[in-house]
XYZ file of C-alpha atoms in Angstrom:
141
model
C 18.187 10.311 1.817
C 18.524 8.067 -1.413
C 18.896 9.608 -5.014
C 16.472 7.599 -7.072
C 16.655 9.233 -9.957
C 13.635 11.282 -11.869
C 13.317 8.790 -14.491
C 13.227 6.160 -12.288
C 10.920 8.178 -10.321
C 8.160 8.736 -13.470
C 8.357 4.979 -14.342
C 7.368 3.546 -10.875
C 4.270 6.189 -11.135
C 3.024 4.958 -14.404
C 4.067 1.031 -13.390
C 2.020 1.495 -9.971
C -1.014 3.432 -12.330
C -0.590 6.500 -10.186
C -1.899 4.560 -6.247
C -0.720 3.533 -3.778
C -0.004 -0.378 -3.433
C -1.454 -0.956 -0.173
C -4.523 1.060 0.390
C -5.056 2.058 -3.530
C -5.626 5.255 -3.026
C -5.384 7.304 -6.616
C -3.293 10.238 -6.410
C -5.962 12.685 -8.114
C -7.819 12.215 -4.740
C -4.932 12.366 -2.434
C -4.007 15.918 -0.744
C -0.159 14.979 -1.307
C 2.486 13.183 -3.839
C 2.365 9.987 -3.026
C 6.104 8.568 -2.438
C 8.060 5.892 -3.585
C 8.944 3.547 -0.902
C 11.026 0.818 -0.252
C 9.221 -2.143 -0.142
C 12.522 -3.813 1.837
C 13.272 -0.603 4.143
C 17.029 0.743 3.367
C 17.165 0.396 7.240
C 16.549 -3.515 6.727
C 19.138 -3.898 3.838
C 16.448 -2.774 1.183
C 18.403 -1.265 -1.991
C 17.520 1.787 -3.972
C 17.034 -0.736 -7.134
C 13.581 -0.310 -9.306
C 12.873 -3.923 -8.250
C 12.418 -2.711 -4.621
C 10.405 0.727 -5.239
C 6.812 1.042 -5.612
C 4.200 3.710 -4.591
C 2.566 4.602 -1.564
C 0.632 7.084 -0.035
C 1.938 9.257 3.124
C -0.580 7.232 5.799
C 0.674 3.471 4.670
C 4.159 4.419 3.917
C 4.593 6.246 7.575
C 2.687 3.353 9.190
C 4.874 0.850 7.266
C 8.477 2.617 8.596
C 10.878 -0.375 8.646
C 8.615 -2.846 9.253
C 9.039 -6.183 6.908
C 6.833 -8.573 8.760
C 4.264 -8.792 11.268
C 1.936 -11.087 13.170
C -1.092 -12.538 11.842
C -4.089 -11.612 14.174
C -5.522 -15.356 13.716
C -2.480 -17.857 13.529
C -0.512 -15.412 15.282
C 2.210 -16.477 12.877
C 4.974 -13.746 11.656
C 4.602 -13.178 8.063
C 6.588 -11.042 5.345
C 4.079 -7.956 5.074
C 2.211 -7.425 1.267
C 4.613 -6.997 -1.714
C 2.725 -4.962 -4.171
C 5.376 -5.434 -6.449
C 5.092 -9.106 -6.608
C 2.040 -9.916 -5.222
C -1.553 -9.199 -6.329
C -3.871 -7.010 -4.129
C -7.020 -9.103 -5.057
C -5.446 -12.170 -3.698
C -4.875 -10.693 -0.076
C -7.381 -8.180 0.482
C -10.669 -7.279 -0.392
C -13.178 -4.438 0.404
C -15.975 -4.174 2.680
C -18.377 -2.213 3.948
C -19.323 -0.405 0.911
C -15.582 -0.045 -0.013
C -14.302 1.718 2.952
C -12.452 -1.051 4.819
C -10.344 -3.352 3.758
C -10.233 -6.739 4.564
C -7.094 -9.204 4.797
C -8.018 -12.510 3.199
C -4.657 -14.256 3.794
C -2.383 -14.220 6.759
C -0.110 -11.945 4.353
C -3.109 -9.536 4.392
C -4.348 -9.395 7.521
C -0.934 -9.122 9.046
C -0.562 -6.166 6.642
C -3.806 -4.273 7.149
C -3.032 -4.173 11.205
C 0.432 -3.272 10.417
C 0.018 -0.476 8.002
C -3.559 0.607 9.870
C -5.312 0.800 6.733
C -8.743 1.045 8.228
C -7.274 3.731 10.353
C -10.593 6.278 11.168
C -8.803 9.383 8.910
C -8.758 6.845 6.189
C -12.193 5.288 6.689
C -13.778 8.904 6.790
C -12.365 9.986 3.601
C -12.675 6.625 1.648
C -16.844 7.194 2.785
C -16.639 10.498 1.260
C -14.674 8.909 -2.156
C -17.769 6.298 -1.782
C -20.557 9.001 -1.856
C -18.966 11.087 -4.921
C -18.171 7.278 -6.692
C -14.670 7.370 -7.038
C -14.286 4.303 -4.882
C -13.002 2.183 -4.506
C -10.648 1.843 -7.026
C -9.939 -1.045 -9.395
C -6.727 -2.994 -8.535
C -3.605 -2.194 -10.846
């Protein structure tokens, strides 16, 4: 287990505005802390330094695992998966119907949104309830 250290910790929370950087879910609707992961997996050389954390909720960070790159469903190219780090969210994805699915717009995104499952049903369901109370979806960081 790494030792990233609390302050660290605090500053990825408030650079990441409290969601996670794949599905944006905001942590005051999530039923858990969301984590700091590693966008390069330790497991595939990734290093503990600030420049490869960011945040991300329990679903897209388990779903993610080691995983650096995956296959776009239309070239069927392998691609480096999203960087939320250095990449912008708007660029790749976008929402659709009525916020609860997202949509890959670039072979980056859609490799990421089949890799990470985020239109996985548990997800859909509760982004439809987020929907009906308008907190989604959110606004990109």
């Amino acid at each position: 287990m790494s030792q990233i250290p609390a302050q660290v910790r605090a500053q990825i929370r408030i650079q990441a505005n409290h969601q996670c950087g794949y599905c944006l879910s905001l942590q005051k609707y999530v039923l858990g802390i969301l984590e700091i992961e590693h966008i390069i997996p330790k497991a595939a050389g990734g290093t503990d330094d600030e420049e490869n954390l960011w945040l991300a909720c329990r679903l897209c960070n388990a779903y993610k695992g080691i995983q650096t790159h995956a296959k776009d469903p239309i070239t069927n190219r392998k691609v480096k998966l999203f960087n939320p780090r250095q990449q912008k969210w708007s660029r790749h994805f976008t929402w659709a119907n009525n916020g609860t699915q997202i949509t890959g717009l670039t072979t980056c995104g859609r490799a990421t949104v089949l890799a990470l499952q985020l239109n996985n049903p548990y997800a859909v369901t509760v982004r439809q309830a987020w929907v009906s109370a308008g907190w989604h979806p959110p606004t990109e960081i």
